[in-house]
PDB file of C-alpha atoms in Angstrom:
ATOM      1  CA  LEU O  22      82.771-170.249  67.733  1.00 93.00           C
ATOM      2  CA  PHE O  23      80.060-167.736  68.185  1.00 94.00           C
ATOM      3  CA  TYR O  24      77.947-167.924  64.595  1.00 94.00           C
ATOM      4  CA  MET O  25      74.781-165.735  64.780  1.00 93.00           C
ATOM      5  CA  HIS O  26      73.027-163.738  61.622  1.00 91.00           C
ATOM      6  CA  PHE O  27      73.869-160.227  60.258  1.00 89.00           C
ATOM      7  CA  ASP O  28      70.194-159.701  62.073  1.00 92.00           C
ATOM      8  CA  ALA O  29      70.428-161.148  65.064  1.00 93.00           C
ATOM      9  CA  LEU O  30      71.253-158.954  68.434  1.00 93.00           C
ATOM     10  CA  ILE O  31      73.252-160.473  71.731  1.00 93.00           C
ATOM     11  CA  LYS O  32      73.489-158.687  75.052  1.00 91.00           C
ATOM     12  CA  PRO O  33      76.956-159.691  76.034  1.00 89.00           C
ATOM     13  CA  ARG O  34      76.546-158.371  80.532  1.00 87.00           C
ATOM     14  CA  HIS O  35      73.114-160.590  80.538  1.00 91.00           C
ATOM     15  CA  LEU O  36      74.001-162.983  78.195  1.00 93.00           C
ATOM     16  CA  GLY O  37      77.434-163.770  80.204  1.00 92.00           C
ATOM     17  CA  ILE O  38      75.914-164.106  83.559  1.00 91.00           C
ATOM     18  CA  ASN O  39      76.063-167.539  83.193  1.00 92.00           C
ATOM     19  CA  PHE O  40      77.383-168.327  80.239  1.00 96.00           C
ATOM     20  CA  ASN O  41      80.471-171.210  79.962  1.00 97.00           C
ATOM     21  CA  LYS O  42      82.521-170.502  77.220  1.00 97.00           C
ATOM     22  CA  ASN O  43      83.660-174.786  77.064  1.00 98.00           C
ATOM     23  CA  SER O  44      79.848-175.948  76.907  1.00 98.00           C
ATOM     24  CA  MET O  45      77.952-176.096  73.307  1.00 98.00           C
ATOM     25  CA  TYR O  46      74.447-173.685  73.038  1.00 98.00           C
ATOM     26  CA  ASN O  47      71.774-174.060  71.327  1.00 97.00           C
ATOM     27  CA  PHE O  48      69.170-170.983  70.207  1.00 96.00           C
ATOM     28  CA  ALA O  49      66.540-172.366  72.720  1.00 94.00           C
ATOM     29  CA  GLU O  50      65.137-175.087  72.972  1.00 90.00           C
ATOM     30  CA  VAL O  51      65.470-177.958  70.766  1.00 92.00           C
ATOM     31  CA  TRP O  52      62.740-181.008  70.455  1.00 90.00           C
ATOM     32  CA  ARG O  53      63.957-184.122  69.736  1.00 92.00           C
ATOM     33  CA  CYS O  54      62.080-185.772  66.300  1.00 91.00           C
ATOM     34  CA  PRO O  55      62.171-189.925  65.945  1.00 92.00           C
ATOM     35  CA  LEU O  56      61.170-190.767  62.492  1.00 94.00           C
ATOM     36  CA  ASN O  57      59.002-193.466  61.697  1.00 93.00           C
ATOM     37  CA  ALA O  58      59.866-196.224  58.669  1.00 94.00           C
ATOM     38  CA  ALA O  59      58.314-193.962  56.190  1.00 94.00           C
ATOM     39  CA  GLY O  60      60.853-191.264  57.439  1.00 93.00           C
ATOM     40  CA  ARG O  61      57.968-188.866  59.336  1.00 90.00           C
ATOM     41  CA  GLN O  62      58.552-187.284  62.663  1.00 87.00           C
ATOM     42  CA  ALA O  63      56.732-189.805  64.987  1.00 82.00           C
ATOM     43  CA  ASN O  64      56.405-187.941  68.183  1.00 80.00           C
ATOM     44  CA  CYS O  65      58.595-184.924  68.838  1.00 83.00           C
ATOM     45  CA  SER O  66      58.898-184.156  72.303  1.00 79.00           C
ATOM     46  CA  VAL O  67      61.165-181.320  74.028  1.00 71.00           C
ATOM     47  CA  ALA O  68      61.580-181.913  78.475  1.00 61.00           C
ATOM     48  CA  GLY O  69      58.643-180.554  80.031  1.00 54.00           C
ATOM     49  CA  ALA O  70      56.722-180.199  76.891  1.00 56.00           C
ATOM     50  CA  PRO O  71      53.707-182.499  75.169  1.00 57.00           C
ATOM     51  CA  ALA O  72      54.772-185.211  72.907  1.00 58.00           C
ATOM     52  CA  ASN O  73      53.277-183.499  69.446  1.00 61.00           C
ATOM     53  CA  LYS O  74      55.284-180.520  68.332  1.00 64.00           C
ATOM     54  CA  THR O  75      55.712-181.298  64.520  1.00 67.00           C
ATOM     55  CA  TRP O  76      59.057-178.892  61.910  1.00 72.00           C
ATOM     56  CA  ASP O  77      56.273-177.939  59.097  1.00 74.00           C
ATOM     57  CA  PRO O  78      59.439-177.794  56.871  1.00 80.00           C
ATOM     58  CA  TRP O  79      59.764-181.432  57.387  1.00 86.00           C
ATOM     59  CA  GLN O  80      58.836-184.083  54.833  1.00 89.00           C
ATOM     60  CA  PRO O  81      59.905-187.793  54.181  1.00 92.00           C
ATOM     61  CA  TRP O  82      62.896-187.152  52.032  1.00 95.00           C
ATOM     62  CA  ARG O  83      64.748-185.096  54.529  1.00 94.00           C
ATOM     63  CA  ALA O  84      65.671-188.379  55.974  1.00 96.00           C
ATOM     64  CA  LEU O  85      67.105-189.271  53.052  1.00 97.00           C
ATOM     65  CA  GLN O  86      69.532-186.855  53.655  1.00 97.00           C
ATOM     66  CA  LEU O  87      70.001-187.323  57.805  1.00 97.00           C
ATOM     67  CA  GLN O  88      69.770-190.953  56.407  1.00 97.00           C
ATOM     68  CA  GLY O  89      73.056-189.840  54.274  1.00 98.00           C
ATOM     69  CA  ALA O  90      75.121-187.910  56.129  1.00 98.00           C
ATOM     70  CA  ILE O  91      74.883-190.263  59.371  1.00 98.00           C
ATOM     71  CA  GLN O  92      75.860-193.266  56.906  1.00 98.00           C
ATOM     72  CA  GLU O  93      78.843-191.426  55.543  1.00 98.00           C
ATOM     73  CA  LEU O  94      80.112-190.874  59.254  1.00 98.00           C
ATOM     74  CA  ARG O  95      79.073-194.853  60.039  1.00 97.00           C
ATOM     75  CA  GLU O  96      81.935-195.107  56.599  1.00 97.00           C
ATOM     76  CA  THR O  97      84.523-193.065  58.365  1.00 93.00           C
ATOM     77  CA  GLY O  98      85.516-194.903  61.111  1.00 91.00           C
ATOM     78  CA  VAL O  99      84.115-197.219  64.329  1.00 94.00           C
ATOM     79  CA  LYS O 100      84.153-193.815  66.625  1.00 94.00           C
ATOM     80  CA  PHE O 101      80.777-192.920  64.121  1.00 97.00           C
ATOM     81  CA  ARG O 102      79.003-196.533  64.045  1.00 96.00           C
ATOM     82  CA  ALA O 103      76.966-195.807  66.794  1.00 95.00           C
ATOM     83  CA  LEU O 104      75.171-193.101  65.050  1.00 97.00           C
ATOM     84  CA  ASP O 105      71.907-192.815  65.546  1.00 96.00           C
ATOM     85  CA  ASN O 106      69.774-192.197  61.869  1.00 97.00           C
ATOM     86  CA  MET O 107      66.582-192.684  62.860  1.00 96.00           C
ATOM     87  CA  THR O 108      66.559-189.497  65.350  1.00 95.00           C
ATOM     88  CA  VAL O 109      66.892-185.863  64.087  1.00 95.00           C
ATOM     89  CA  TYR O 110      66.983-182.572  66.532  1.00 94.00           C
ATOM     90  CA  VAL O 111      65.392-179.454  64.686  1.00 92.00           C
ATOM     91  CA  GLY O 112      65.176-176.112  65.933  1.00 92.00           C
ATOM     92  CA  ASN O 113      66.595-171.956  66.082  1.00 92.00           C
ATOM     93  CA  ASP O 114      70.055-172.454  64.312  1.00 94.00           C
ATOM     94  CA  ASP O 115      70.634-168.702  64.190  1.00 93.00           C
ATOM     95  CA  LEU O 116      72.819-167.742  66.627  1.00 96.00           C
ATOM     96  CA  PHE O 117      75.289-170.832  68.039  1.00 97.00           C
ATOM     97  CA  TYR O 118      78.178-171.621  70.259  1.00 98.00           C
ATOM     98  CA  LEU O 119      80.661-174.046  69.718  1.00 98.00           C
ATOM     99  CA  PRO O 120      84.003-173.796  72.128  1.00 98.00           C
ATOM    100  CA  ARG O 121      87.930-174.814  70.451  1.00 97.00           C
ATOM    101  CA  SER O 122      87.225-178.687  72.219  1.00 98.00           C
ATOM    102  CA  VAL O 123      84.989-179.620  69.415  1.00 98.00           C
ATOM    103  CA  PHE O 124      86.421-177.247  66.566  1.00 97.00           C
ATOM    104  CA  SER O 125      87.932-180.394  64.419  1.00 96.00           C
ATOM    105  CA  LEU O 126      85.181-182.663  65.254  1.00 97.00           C
ATOM    106  CA  TYR O 127      82.464-180.384  64.291  1.00 97.00           C
ATOM    107  CA  VAL O 128      84.455-179.128  60.773  1.00 97.00           C
ATOM    108  CA  THR O 129      84.278-183.402  60.081  1.00 97.00           C
ATOM    109  CA  LEU O 130      80.300-182.997  60.640  1.00 98.00           C
ATOM    110  CA  ALA O 131      79.749-180.214  59.005  1.00 97.00           C
ATOM    111  CA  LYS O 132      81.323-181.027  55.842  1.00 97.00           C
ATOM    112  CA  VAL O 133      79.641-184.945  55.590  1.00 98.00           C
ATOM    113  CA  PHE O 134      75.945-183.087  56.329  1.00 98.00           C
ATOM    114  CA  GLU O 135      76.623-179.905  53.510  1.00 97.00           C
ATOM    115  CA  ARG O 136      77.054-182.698  51.595  1.00 98.00           C
ATOM    116  CA  HIS O 137      73.580-184.147  51.851  1.00 98.00           C
ATOM    117  CA  MET O 138      72.636-180.560  52.361  1.00 96.00           C
ATOM    118  CA  LEU O 139      70.059-181.081  55.387  1.00 94.00           C
ATOM    119  CA  HIS O 140      68.505-177.974  56.191  1.00 93.00           C
ATOM    120  CA  HIS O 141      70.652-176.190  58.874  1.00 94.00           C
ATOM    121  CA  GLU O 142      67.521-176.088  61.591  1.00 94.00           C
ATOM    122  CA  ALA O 143      67.929-179.184  61.366  1.00 95.00           C
ATOM    123  CA  GLY O 144      71.731-179.834  60.333  1.00 96.00           C
ATOM    124  CA  GLY O 145      72.603-177.678  63.113  1.00 97.00           C
ATOM    125  CA  PRO O 146      70.873-178.754  66.017  1.00 97.00           C
ATOM    126  CA  THR O 147      71.208-182.283  65.103  1.00 98.00           C
ATOM    127  CA  MET O 148      75.220-181.518  64.358  1.00 98.00           C
ATOM    128  CA  ARG O 149      75.146-180.296  68.382  1.00 98.00           C
ATOM    129  CA  GLN O 150      73.735-182.976  69.850  1.00 98.00           C
ATOM    130  CA  LEU O 151      75.693-185.956  67.938  1.00 98.00           C
ATOM    131  CA  LEU O 152      79.017-183.866  68.510  1.00 98.00           C
ATOM    132  CA  ASN O 153      77.344-184.061  72.820  1.00 97.00           C
ATOM    133  CA  LYS O 154      77.372-187.598  72.059  1.00 96.00           C
ATOM    134  CA  LEU O 155      80.596-187.977  70.715  1.00 96.00           C
ATOM    135  CA  THR O 156      82.356-185.472  73.231  1.00 96.00           C
ATOM    136  CA  TYR O 157      80.150-185.585  76.297  1.00 93.00           C
ATOM    137  CA  VAL O 158      80.964-181.920  76.465  1.00 98.00           C
ATOM    138  CA  GLN O 159      77.539-180.162  77.732  1.00 98.00           C
ATOM    139  CA  LEU O 160      75.049-178.612  75.279  1.00 98.00           C
ATOM    140  CA  ARG O 161      73.027-176.092  76.724  1.00 97.00           C
ATOM    141  CA  SER O 162      70.608-173.343  75.708  1.00 97.00           C
ATOM    142  CA  MET O 163      71.159-169.615  75.394  1.00 96.00           C
ATOM    143  CA  ASP O 164      67.283-168.938  75.795  1.00 95.00           C
ATOM    144  CA  CYS O 165      67.386-165.890  72.750  1.00 96.00           C
ATOM    145  CA  THR O 166      64.156-164.480  72.709  1.00 96.00           C
ATOM    146  CA  GLY O 167      62.032-165.032  68.768  1.00 93.00           C
ATOM    147  CA  SER O 168      62.722-167.866  65.977  1.00 89.00           C
ATOM    148  CA  CYS O 169      63.690-167.701  63.056  1.00 86.00           C
ATOM    149  CA  CYS O 170      61.180-165.961  60.143  1.00 85.00           C
ATOM    150  CA  LYS O 171      59.540-162.887  62.391  1.00 89.00           C
ATOM    151  CA  HIS O 172      60.849-160.009  63.266  1.00 93.00           C
ATOM    152  CA  LEU O 173      60.964-158.892  66.879  1.00 95.00           C
ATOM    153  CA  GLY O 174      60.679-155.459  68.254  1.00 94.00           C
ATOM    154  CA  PRO O 175      62.435-152.167  69.281  1.00 93.00           C
ATOM    155  CA  GLY O 176      60.940-153.396  73.236  1.00 93.00           C
ATOM    156  CA  ASP O 177      62.686-156.447  72.536  1.00 95.00           C
ATOM    157  CA  ALA O 178      66.350-155.607  72.089  1.00 92.00           C
ATOM    158  CA  LEU O 179      65.475-152.886  74.818  1.00 91.00           C
ATOM    159  CA  SER O 180      64.290-155.224  77.359  1.00 92.00           C
ATOM    160  CA  PRO O 181      65.796-155.790  80.694  1.00 90.00           C
ATOM    161  CA  GLN O 182      65.972-159.214  80.418  1.00 92.00           C
ATOM    162  CA  PHE O 183      67.069-159.464  76.662  1.00 94.00           C
ATOM    163  CA  ARG O 184      69.901-162.090  76.641  1.00 95.00           C
ATOM    164  CA  CYS O 185      70.233-162.554  72.474  1.00 96.00           C
ATOM    165  CA  GLY O 186      67.080-162.972  69.712  1.00 96.00           C
ATOM    166  CA  HIS O 187      66.566-162.784  65.994  1.00 96.00           C
ATOM    167  CA  ALA O 188      65.509-161.234  63.715  1.00 94.00           C
ATOM    168  CA  PHE O 189      65.506-157.608  63.821  1.00 94.00           C
ATOM    169  CA  ASN O 190      64.111-156.030  60.688  1.00 93.00           C
ATOM    170  CA  LEU O 191      67.340-153.017  60.306  1.00 90.00           C
ATOM    171  CA  THR O 192      65.607-151.613  57.561  1.00 90.00           C
ATOM    172  CA  GLN O 193      63.579-149.686  60.252  1.00 91.00           C
ATOM    173  CA  ALA O 194      65.282-146.646  61.487  1.00 89.00           C
ATOM    174  CA  VAL O 195      63.608-147.125  64.731  1.00 91.00           C
ATOM    175  CA  MET O 196      65.351-150.514  64.855  1.00 90.00           C
ATOM    176  CA  ARG O 197      67.990-149.425  64.129  1.00 89.00           C
ATOM    177  CA  ASP O 198      68.008-146.793  66.599  1.00 88.00           C
ATOM    178  CA  ALA O 199      67.000-149.870  69.368  1.00 90.00           C
ATOM    179  CA  VAL O 200      69.961-151.987  68.591  1.00 88.00           C
ATOM    180  CA  THR O 201      72.906-149.258  68.705  1.00 87.00           C
ATOM    181  CA  SER O 202      70.874-148.444  71.798  1.00 86.00           C
ATOM    182  CA  SER O 203      71.017-152.085  73.174  1.00 85.00           C
ATOM    183  CA  ILE O 204      74.637-152.293  71.978  1.00 82.00           C
ATOM    184  CA  VAL O 205      75.807-149.367  73.626  1.00 80.00           C
ATOM    185  CA  MET O 206      73.779-150.429  76.636  1.00 72.00           C
ATOM    186  CA  GLN O 207      72.037-147.171  77.441  1.00 65.00           C
ATOM    187  CA  ARG O 208      67.523-147.723  76.520  1.00 59.00           C
ATOM    188  CA  ASP O 209      67.561-143.740  76.292  1.00 59.00           C
ATOM    189  CA  ALA O 210      70.155-143.315  74.405  1.00 49.00           C
ATOM    190  CA  HIS O 211      70.037-140.770  71.491  1.00 55.00           C
ATOM    191  CA  ALA O 212      71.338-138.702  68.459  1.00 51.00           C
ATOM    192  CA  ASN O 213      74.124-136.547  70.291  1.00 55.00           C
ATOM    193  CA  SER O 214      75.548-139.419  72.338  1.00 66.00           C
ATOM    194  CA  SER O 215      79.207-140.059  70.789  1.00 72.00           C
ATOM    195  CA  SER O 216      78.975-143.968  71.605  1.00 78.00           C
ATOM    196  CA  PHE O 217      75.618-144.070  69.780  1.00 79.00           C
ATOM    197  CA  GLY O 218      76.216-141.919  67.012  1.00 80.00           C
ATOM    198  CA  HIS O 219      79.611-144.058  66.128  1.00 78.00           C
ATOM    199  CA  TRP O 220      77.317-147.749  66.645  1.00 76.00           C
ATOM    200  CA  ARG O 221      74.683-146.278  64.573  1.00 77.00           C
ATOM    201  CA  GLU O 222      77.162-144.888  62.101  1.00 81.00           C
ATOM    202  CA  LEU O 223      78.351-148.759  61.405  1.00 78.00           C
ATOM    203  CA  LEU O 224      75.116-150.293  61.667  1.00 78.00           C
ATOM    204  CA  ASP O 225      73.910-148.009  58.638  1.00 79.00           C
ATOM    205  CA  ALA O 226      77.473-147.971  57.121  1.00 81.00           C
ATOM    206  CA  ALA O 227      76.939-152.176  57.271  1.00 77.00           C
ATOM    207  CA  LEU O 228      73.626-152.344  55.369  1.00 77.00           C
ATOM    208  CA  ALA O 229      74.512-149.636  53.024  1.00 74.00           C
TER     209      ALA O 229
END
């Protein structure tokens, strides 16, 4: 399962160089955030970075959503009883990948987390971390460009180093040109190219 928002973009030729279809993948780095007794983030950290990060949308009431989901899972079966309800993982959730081996368990987790309405940028990374603990399927980063809420530019889509990213403002013609050029893998693709024209028509139709 490769999930991506409509305004996200992947470049398979670059992403696929070291992509392992049997691993799980996050968008990019994910922060591990222990919670204190009041439900606040206590000391978020990521490997190689200072432990002083916070996720702005987090509020103590979100801890109740997380803990409600974990408690429901604990009551579901023995394999869930050791799950941690005092740690949340946060990060961009606009692209992610799950291999077939975790599908069944992911459906179980997703239904529970949906019932407890935990924000997807906390719920998504946390579910993948739980899948890693429950199945030992490796969890890796795609090292995508961008974030949840800021637009990338044409230069990002056309960069030789671009692997994947979010978000692209597809209401702009110049951005649709850049995304189309990235899809056809020609940095200098132009409107009289048959391949460019075909993909641009598809993109325009999808946005109509």
